[in-house]
PDB file of N, CA and C in Angstrom:
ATOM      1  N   UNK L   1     -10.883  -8.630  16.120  1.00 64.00           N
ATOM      2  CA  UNK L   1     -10.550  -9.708  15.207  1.00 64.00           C
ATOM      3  C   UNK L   1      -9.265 -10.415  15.641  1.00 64.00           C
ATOM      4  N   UNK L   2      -8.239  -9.869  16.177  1.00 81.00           N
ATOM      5  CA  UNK L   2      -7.062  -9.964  16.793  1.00 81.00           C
ATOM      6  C   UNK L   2      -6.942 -11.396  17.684  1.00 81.00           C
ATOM      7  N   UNK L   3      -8.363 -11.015  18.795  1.00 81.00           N
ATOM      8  CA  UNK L   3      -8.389 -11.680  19.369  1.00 81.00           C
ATOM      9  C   UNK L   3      -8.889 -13.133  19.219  1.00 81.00           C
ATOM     10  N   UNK L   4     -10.095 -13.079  18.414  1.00 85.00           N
ATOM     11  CA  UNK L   4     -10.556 -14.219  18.062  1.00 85.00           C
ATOM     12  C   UNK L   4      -9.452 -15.153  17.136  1.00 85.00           C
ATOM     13  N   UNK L   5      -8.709 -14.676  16.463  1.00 85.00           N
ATOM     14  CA  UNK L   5      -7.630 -14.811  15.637  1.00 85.00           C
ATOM     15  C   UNK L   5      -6.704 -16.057  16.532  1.00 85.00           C
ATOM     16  N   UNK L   6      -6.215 -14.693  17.583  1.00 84.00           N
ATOM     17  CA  UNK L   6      -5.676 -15.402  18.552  1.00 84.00           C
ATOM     18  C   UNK L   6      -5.837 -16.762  19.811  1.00 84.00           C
ATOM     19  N   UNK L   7      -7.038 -16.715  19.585  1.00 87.00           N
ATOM     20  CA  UNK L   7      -7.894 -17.804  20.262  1.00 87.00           C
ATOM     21  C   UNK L   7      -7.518 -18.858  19.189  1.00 87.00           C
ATOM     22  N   UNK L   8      -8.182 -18.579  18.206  1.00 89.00           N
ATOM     23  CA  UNK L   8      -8.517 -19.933  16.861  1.00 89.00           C
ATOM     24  C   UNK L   8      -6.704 -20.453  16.793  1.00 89.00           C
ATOM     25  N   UNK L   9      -5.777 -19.680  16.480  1.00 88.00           N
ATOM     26  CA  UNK L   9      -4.424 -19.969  16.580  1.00 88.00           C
ATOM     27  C   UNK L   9      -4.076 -21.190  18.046  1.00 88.00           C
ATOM     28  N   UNK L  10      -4.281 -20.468  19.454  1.00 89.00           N
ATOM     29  CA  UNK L  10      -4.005 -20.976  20.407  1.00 89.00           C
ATOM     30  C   UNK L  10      -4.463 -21.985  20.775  1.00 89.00           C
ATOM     31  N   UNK L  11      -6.052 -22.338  20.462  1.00 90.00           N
ATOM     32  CA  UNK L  11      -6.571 -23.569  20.204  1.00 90.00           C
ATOM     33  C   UNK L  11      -6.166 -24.728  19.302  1.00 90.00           C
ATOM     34  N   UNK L  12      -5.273 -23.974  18.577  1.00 91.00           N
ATOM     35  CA  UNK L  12      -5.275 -25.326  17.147  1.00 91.00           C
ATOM     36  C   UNK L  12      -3.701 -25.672  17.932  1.00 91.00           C
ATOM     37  N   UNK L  13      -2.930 -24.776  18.399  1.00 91.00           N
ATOM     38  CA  UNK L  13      -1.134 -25.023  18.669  1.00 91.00           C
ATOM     39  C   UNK L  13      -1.371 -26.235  19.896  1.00 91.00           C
ATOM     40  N   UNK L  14      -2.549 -25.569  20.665  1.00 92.00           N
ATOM     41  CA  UNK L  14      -2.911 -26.910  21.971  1.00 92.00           C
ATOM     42  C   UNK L  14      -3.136 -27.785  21.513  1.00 92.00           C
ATOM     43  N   UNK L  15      -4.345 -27.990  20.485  1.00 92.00           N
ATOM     44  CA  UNK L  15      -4.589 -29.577  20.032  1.00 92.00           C
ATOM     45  C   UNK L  15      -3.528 -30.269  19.338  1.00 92.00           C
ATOM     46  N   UNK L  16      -2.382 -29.434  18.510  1.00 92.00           N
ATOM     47  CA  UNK L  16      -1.238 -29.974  17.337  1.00 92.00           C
ATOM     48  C   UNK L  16      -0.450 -30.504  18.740  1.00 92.00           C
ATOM     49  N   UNK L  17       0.031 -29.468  19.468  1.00 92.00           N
ATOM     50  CA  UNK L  17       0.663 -30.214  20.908  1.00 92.00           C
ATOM     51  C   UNK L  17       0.426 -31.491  21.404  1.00 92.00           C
ATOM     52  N   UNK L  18      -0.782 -31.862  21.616  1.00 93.00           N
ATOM     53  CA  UNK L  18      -1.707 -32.528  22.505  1.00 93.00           C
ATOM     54  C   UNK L  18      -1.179 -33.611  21.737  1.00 93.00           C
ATOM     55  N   UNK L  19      -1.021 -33.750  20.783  1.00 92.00           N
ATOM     56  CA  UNK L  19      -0.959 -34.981  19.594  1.00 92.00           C
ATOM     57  C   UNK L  19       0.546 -35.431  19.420  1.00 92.00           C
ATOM     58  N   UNK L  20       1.427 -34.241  19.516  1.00 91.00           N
ATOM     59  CA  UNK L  20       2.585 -34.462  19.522  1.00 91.00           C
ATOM     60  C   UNK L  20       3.367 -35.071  20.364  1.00 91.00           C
ATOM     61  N   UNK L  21       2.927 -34.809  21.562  1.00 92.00           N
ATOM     62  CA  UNK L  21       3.020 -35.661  22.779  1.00 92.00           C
ATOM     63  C   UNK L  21       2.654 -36.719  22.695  1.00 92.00           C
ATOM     64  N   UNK L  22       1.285 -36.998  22.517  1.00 92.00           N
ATOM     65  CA  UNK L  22       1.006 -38.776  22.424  1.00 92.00           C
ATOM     66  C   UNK L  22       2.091 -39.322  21.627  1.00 92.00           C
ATOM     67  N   UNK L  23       2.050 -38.664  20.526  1.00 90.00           N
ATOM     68  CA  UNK L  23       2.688 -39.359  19.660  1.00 90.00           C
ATOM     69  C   UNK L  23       4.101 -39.800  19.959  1.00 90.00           C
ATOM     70  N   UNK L  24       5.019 -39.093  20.572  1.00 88.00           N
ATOM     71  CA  UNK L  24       6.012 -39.346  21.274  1.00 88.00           C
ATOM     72  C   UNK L  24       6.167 -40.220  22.415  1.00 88.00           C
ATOM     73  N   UNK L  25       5.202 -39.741  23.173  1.00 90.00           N
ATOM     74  CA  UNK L  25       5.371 -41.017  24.653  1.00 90.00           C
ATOM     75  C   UNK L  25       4.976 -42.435  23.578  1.00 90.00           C
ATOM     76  N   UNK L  26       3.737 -42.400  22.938  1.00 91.00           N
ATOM     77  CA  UNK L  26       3.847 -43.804  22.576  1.00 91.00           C
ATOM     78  C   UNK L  26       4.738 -44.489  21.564  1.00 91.00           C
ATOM     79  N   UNK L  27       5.593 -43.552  20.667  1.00 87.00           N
ATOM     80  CA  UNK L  27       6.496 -44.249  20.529  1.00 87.00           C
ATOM     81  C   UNK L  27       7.599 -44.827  20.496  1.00 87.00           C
ATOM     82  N   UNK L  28       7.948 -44.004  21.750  1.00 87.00           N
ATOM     83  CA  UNK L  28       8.972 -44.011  22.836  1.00 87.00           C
ATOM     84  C   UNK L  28       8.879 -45.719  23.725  1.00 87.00           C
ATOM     85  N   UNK L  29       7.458 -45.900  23.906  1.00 88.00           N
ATOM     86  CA  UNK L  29       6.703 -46.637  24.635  1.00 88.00           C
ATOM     87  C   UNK L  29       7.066 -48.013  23.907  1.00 88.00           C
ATOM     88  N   UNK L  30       6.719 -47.655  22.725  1.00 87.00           N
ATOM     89  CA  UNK L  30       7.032 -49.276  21.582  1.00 87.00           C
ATOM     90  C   UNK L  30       8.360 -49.390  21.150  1.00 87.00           C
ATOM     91  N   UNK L  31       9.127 -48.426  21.594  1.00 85.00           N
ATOM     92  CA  UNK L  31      10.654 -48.635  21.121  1.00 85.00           C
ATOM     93  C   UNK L  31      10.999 -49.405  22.816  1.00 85.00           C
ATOM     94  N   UNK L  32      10.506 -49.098  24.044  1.00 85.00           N
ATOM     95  CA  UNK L  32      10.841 -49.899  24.936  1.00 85.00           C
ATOM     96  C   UNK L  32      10.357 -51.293  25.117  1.00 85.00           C
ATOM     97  N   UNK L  33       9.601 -51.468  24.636  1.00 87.00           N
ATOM     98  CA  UNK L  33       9.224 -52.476  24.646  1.00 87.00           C
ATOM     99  C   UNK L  33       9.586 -53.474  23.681  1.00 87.00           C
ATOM    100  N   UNK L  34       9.884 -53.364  22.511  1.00 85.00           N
ATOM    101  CA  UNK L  34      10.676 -53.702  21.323  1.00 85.00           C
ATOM    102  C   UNK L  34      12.172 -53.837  21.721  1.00 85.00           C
ATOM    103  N   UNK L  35      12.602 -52.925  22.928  1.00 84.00           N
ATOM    104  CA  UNK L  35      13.651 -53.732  23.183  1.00 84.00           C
ATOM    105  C   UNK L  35      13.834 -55.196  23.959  1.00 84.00           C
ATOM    106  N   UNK L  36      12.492 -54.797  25.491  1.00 85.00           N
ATOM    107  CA  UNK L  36      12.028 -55.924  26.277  1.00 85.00           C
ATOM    108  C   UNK L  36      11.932 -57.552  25.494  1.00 85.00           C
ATOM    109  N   UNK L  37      11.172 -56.964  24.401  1.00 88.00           N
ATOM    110  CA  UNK L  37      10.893 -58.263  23.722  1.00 88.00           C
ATOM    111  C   UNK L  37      12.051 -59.160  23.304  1.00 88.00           C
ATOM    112  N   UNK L  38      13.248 -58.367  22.360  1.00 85.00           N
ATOM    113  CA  UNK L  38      14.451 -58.546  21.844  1.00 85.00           C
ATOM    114  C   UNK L  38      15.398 -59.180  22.774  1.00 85.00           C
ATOM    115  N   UNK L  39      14.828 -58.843  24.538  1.00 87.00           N
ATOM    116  CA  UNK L  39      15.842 -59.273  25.434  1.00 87.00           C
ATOM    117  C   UNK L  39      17.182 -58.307  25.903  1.00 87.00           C
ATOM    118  N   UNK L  40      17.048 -56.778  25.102  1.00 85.00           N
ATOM    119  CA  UNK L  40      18.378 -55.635  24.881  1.00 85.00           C
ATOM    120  C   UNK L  40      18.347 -55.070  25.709  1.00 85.00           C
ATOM    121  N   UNK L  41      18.901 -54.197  26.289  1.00 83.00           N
ATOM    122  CA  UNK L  41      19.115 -53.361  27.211  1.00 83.00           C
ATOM    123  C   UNK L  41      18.247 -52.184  26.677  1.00 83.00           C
ATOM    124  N   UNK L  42      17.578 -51.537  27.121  1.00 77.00           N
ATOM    125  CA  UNK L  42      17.096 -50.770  26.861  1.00 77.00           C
ATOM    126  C   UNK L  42      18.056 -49.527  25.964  1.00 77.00           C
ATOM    127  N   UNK L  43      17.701 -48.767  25.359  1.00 73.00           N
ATOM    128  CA  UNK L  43      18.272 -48.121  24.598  1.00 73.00           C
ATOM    129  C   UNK L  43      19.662 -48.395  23.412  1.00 73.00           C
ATOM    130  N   UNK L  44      19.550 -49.973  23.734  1.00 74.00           N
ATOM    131  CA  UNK L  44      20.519 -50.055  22.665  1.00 74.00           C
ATOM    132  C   UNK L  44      20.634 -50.177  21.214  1.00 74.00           C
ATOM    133  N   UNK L  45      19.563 -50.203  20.742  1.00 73.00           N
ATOM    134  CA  UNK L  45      19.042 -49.845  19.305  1.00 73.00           C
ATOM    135  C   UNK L  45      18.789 -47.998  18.895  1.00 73.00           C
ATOM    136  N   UNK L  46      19.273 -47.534  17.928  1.00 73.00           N
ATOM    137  CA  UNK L  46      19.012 -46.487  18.067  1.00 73.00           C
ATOM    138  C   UNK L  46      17.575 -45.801  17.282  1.00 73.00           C
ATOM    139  N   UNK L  47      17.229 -45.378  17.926  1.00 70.00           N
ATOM    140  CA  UNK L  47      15.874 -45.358  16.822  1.00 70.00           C
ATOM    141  C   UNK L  47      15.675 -44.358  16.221  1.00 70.00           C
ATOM    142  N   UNK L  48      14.783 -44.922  15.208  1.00 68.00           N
ATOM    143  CA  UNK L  48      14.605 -44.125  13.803  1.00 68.00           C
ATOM    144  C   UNK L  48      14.023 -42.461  13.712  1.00 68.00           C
ATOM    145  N   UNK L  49      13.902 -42.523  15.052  1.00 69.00           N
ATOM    146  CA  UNK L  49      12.888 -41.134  15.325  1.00 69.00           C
ATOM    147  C   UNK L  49      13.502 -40.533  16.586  1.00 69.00           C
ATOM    148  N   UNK L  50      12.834 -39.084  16.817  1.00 75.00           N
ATOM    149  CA  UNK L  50      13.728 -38.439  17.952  1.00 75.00           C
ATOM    150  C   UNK L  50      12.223 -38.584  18.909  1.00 75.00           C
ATOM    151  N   UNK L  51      11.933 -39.554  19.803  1.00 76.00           N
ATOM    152  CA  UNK L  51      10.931 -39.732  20.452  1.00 76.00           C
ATOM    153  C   UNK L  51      10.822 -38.232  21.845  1.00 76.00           C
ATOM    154  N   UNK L  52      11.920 -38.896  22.105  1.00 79.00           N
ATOM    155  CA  UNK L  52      11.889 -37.321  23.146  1.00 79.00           C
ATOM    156  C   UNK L  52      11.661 -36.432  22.772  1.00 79.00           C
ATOM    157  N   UNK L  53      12.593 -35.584  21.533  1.00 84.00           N
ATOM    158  CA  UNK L  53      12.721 -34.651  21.067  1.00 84.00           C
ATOM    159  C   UNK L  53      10.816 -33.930  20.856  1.00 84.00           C
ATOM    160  N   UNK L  54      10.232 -35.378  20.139  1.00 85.00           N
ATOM    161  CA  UNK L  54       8.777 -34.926  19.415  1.00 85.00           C
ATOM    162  C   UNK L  54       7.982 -34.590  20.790  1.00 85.00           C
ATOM    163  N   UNK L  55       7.937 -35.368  21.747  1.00 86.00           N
ATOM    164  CA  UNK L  55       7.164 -35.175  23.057  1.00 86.00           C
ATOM    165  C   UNK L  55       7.365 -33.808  23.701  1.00 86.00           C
ATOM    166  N   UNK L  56       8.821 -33.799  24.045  1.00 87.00           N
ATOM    167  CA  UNK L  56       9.098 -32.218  24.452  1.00 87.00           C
ATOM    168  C   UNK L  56       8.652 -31.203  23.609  1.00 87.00           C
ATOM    169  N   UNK L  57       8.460 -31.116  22.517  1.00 89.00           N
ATOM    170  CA  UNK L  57       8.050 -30.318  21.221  1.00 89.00           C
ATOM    171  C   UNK L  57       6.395 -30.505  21.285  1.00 89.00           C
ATOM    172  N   UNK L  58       5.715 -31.463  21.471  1.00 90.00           N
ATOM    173  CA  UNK L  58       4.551 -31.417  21.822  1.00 90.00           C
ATOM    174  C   UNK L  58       3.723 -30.635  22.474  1.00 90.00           C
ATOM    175  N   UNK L  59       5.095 -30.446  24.226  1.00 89.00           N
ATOM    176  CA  UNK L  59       4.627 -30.138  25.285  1.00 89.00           C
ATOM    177  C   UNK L  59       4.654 -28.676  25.190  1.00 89.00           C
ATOM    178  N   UNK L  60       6.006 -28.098  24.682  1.00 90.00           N
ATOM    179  CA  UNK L  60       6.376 -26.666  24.483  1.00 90.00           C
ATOM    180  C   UNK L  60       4.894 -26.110  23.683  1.00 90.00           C
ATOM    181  N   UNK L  61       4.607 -26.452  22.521  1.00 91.00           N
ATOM    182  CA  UNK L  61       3.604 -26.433  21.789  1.00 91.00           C
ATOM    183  C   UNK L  61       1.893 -25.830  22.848  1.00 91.00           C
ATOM    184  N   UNK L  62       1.717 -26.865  23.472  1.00 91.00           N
ATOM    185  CA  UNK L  62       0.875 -26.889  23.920  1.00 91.00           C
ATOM    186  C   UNK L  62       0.762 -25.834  25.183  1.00 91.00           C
ATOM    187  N   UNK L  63       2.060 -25.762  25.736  1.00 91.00           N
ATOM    188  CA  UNK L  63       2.131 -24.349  26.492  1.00 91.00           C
ATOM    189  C   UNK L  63       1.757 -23.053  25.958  1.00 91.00           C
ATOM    190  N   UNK L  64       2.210 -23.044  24.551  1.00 91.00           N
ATOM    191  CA  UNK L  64       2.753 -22.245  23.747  1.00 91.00           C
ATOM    192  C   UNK L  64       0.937 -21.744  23.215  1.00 91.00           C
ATOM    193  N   UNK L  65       0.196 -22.283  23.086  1.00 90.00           N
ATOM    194  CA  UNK L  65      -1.171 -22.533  22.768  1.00 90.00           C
ATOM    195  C   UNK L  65      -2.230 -22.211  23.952  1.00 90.00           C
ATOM    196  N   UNK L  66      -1.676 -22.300  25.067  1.00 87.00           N
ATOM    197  CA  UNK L  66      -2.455 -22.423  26.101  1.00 87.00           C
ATOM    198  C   UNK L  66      -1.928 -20.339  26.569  1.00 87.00           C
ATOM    199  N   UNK L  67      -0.821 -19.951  26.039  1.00 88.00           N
ATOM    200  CA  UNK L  67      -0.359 -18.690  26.356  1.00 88.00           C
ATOM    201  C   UNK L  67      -1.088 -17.759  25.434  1.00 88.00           C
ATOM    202  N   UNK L  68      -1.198 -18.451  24.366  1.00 85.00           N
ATOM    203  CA  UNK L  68      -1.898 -17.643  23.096  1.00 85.00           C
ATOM    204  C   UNK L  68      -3.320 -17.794  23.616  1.00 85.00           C
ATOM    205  N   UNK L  69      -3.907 -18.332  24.168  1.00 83.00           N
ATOM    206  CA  UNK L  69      -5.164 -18.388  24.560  1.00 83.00           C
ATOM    207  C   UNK L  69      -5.733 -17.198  25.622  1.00 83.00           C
ATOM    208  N   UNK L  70      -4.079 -17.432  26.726  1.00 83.00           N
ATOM    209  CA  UNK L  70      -4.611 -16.323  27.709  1.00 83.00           C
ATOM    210  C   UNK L  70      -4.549 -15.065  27.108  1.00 83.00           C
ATOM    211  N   UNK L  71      -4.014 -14.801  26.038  1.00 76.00           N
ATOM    212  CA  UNK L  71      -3.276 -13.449  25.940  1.00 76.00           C
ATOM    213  C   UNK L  71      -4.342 -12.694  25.423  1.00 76.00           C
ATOM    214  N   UNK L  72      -4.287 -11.554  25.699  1.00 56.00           N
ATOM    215  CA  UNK L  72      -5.439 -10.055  25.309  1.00 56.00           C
ATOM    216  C   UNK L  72      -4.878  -9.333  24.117  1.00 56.00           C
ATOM    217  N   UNK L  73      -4.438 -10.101  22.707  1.00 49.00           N
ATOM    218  CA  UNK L  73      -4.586  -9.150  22.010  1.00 49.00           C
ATOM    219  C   UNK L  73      -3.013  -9.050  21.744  1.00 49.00           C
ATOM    220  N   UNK L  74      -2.214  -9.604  22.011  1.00 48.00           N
ATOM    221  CA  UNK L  74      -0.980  -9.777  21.847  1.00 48.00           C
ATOM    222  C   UNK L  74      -0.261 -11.399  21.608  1.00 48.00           C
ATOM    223  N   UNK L  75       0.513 -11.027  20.741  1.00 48.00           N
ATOM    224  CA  UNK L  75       0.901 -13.193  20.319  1.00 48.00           C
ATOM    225  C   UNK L  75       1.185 -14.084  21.226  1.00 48.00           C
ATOM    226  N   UNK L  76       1.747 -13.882  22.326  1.00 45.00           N
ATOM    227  CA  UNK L  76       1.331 -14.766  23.312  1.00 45.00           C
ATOM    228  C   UNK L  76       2.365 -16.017  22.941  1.00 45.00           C
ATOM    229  N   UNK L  77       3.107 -16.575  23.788  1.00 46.00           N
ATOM    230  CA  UNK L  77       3.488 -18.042  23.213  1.00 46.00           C
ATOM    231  C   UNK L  77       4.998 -17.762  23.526  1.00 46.00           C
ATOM    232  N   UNK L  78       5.941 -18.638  22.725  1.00 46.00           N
ATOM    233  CA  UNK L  78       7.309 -18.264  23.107  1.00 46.00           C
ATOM    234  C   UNK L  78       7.999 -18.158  21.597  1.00 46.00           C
ATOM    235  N   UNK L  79       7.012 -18.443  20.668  1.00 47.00           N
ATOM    236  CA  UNK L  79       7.614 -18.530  19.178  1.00 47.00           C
ATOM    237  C   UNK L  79       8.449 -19.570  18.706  1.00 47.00           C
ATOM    238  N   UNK L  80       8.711 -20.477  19.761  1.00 47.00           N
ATOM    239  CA  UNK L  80       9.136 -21.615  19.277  1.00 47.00           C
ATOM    240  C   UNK L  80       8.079 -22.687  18.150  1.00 47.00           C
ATOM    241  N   UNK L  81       8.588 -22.910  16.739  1.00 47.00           N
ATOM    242  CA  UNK L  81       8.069 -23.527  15.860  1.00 47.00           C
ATOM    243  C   UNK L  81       7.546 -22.917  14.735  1.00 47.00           C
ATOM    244  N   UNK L  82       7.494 -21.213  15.180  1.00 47.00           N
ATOM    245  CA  UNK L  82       7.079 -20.579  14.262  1.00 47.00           C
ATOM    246  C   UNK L  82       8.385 -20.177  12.778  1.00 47.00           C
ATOM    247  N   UNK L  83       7.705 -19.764  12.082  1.00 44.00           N
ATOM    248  CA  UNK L  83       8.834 -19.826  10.627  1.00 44.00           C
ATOM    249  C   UNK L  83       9.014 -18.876  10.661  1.00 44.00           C
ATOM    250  N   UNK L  84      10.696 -18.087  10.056  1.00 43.00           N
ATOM    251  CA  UNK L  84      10.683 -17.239  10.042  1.00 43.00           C
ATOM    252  C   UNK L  84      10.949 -16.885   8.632  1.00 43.00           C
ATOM    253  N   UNK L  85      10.451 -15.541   7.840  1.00 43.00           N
ATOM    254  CA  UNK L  85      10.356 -14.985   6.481  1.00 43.00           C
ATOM    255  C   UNK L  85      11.906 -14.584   6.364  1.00 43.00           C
ATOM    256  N   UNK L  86      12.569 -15.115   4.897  1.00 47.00           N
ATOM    257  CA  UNK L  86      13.929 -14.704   4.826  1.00 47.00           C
ATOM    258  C   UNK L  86      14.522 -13.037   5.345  1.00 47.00           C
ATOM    259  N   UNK L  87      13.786 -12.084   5.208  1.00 47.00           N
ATOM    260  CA  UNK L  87      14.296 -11.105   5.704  1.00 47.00           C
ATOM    261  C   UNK L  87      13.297 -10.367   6.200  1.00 47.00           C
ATOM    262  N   UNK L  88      12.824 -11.024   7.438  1.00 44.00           N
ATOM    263  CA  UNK L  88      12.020 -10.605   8.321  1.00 44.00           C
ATOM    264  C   UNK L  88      12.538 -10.074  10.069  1.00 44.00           C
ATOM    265  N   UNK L  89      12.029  -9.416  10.495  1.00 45.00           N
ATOM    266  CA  UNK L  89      12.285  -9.192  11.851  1.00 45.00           C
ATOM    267  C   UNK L  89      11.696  -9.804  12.703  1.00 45.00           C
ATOM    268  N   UNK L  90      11.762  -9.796  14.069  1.00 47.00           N
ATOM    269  CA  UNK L  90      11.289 -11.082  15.057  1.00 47.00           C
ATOM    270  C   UNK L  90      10.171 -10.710  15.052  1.00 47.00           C
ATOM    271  N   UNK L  91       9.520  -9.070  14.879  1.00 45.00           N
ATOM    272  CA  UNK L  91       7.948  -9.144  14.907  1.00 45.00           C
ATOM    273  C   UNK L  91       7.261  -9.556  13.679  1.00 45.00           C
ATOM    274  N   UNK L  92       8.020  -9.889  13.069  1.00 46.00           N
ATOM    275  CA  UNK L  92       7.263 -10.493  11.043  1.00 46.00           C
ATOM    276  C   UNK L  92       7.189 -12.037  11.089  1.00 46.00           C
ATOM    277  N   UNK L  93       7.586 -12.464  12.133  1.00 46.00           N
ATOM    278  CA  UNK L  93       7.499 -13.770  12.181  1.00 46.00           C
ATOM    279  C   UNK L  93       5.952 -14.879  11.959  1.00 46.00           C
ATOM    280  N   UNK L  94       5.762 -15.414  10.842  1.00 51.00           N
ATOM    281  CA  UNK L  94       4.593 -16.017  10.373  1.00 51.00           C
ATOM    282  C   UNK L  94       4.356 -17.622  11.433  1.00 51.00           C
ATOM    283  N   UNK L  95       3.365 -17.391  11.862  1.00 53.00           N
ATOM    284  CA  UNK L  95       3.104 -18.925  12.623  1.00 53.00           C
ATOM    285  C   UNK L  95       1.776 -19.710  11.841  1.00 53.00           C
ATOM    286  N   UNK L  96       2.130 -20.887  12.119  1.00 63.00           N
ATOM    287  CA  UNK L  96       0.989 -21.576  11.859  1.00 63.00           C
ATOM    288  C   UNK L  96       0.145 -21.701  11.788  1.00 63.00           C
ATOM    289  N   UNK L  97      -1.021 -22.109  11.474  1.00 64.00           N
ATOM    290  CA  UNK L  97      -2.544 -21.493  11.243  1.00 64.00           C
ATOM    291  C   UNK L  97      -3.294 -22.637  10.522  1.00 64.00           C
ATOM    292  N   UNK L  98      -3.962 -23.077  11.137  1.00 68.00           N
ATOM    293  CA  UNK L  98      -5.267 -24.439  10.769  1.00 68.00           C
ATOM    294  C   UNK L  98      -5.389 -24.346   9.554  1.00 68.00           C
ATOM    295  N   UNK L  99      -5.883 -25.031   8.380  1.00 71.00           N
ATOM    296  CA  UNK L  99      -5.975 -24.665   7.138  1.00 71.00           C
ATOM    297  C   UNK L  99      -7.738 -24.093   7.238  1.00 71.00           C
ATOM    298  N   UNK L 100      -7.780 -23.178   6.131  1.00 75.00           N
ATOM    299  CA  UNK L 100      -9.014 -22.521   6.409  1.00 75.00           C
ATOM    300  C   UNK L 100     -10.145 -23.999   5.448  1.00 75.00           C
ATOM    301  N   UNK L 101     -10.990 -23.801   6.219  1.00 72.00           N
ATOM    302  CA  UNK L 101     -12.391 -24.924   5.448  1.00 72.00           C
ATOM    303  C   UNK L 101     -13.017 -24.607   4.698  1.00 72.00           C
ATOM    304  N   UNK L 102     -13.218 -25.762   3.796  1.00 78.00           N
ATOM    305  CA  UNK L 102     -14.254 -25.321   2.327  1.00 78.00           C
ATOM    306  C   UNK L 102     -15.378 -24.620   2.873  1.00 78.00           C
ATOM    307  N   UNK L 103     -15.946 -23.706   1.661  1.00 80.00           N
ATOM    308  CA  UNK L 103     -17.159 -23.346   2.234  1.00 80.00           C
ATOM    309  C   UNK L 103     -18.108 -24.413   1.828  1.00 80.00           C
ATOM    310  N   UNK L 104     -19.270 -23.744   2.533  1.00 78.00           N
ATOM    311  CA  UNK L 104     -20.986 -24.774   2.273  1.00 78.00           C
ATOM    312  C   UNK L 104     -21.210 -24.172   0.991  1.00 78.00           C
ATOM    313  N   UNK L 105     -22.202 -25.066   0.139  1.00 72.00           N
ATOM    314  CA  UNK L 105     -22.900 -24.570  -0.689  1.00 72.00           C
ATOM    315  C   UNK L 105     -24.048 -23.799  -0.099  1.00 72.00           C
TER     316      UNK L 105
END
């Protein structure tokens, strides 16, 4: 169960990654260009969002997903993003998890 667990986890951290990244390069992408347009030097507006920050966080993610995938039965990943329980130890650490789906009638 562990494992499949661990699959369904590592699959969902790759796709949340996968997204996080787009989402960053492109709006990294429209903040450069929004300057082009304006005529500014690039980066001289500061913007409203941490574009890098989300992309690199994307990417970690998606490593992080792709480790949980290889792994046999062990968490796999680097634990970056995961939450930690107020008085928990580093192995009590709760991660993220797809929301579970309605059932069928």
């Amino acid at each position: 169960m562990d494992k499949i667990q661990n699959s369904v986890q590592g699959a969902w951290k790759t796709f949340h990654g996968a997204g996080e990244t787009i989402r960053g390069t492109f709006n990294e992408s429209v903040d450069r260009a929004g300057d082009q347009v304006a005529g500014r030097p690039t980066g001289s507006v500061e913007s409203k969002s941490n574009n890098p920050g989300t992309t690199n966080q994307g990417v970690n993610e998606v490593k992080d997903g792709f480790d949980k995938l290889a792994s046999k039965g062990s968490t796999g990943g680097s634990q970056e993003g995961s939450v930690e329980e107020p008085n928990s130890t580093p192995s009590q650490q709760v991660h993220s998890v797809p929301p579970k789906l309605p059932e069928r009638n």
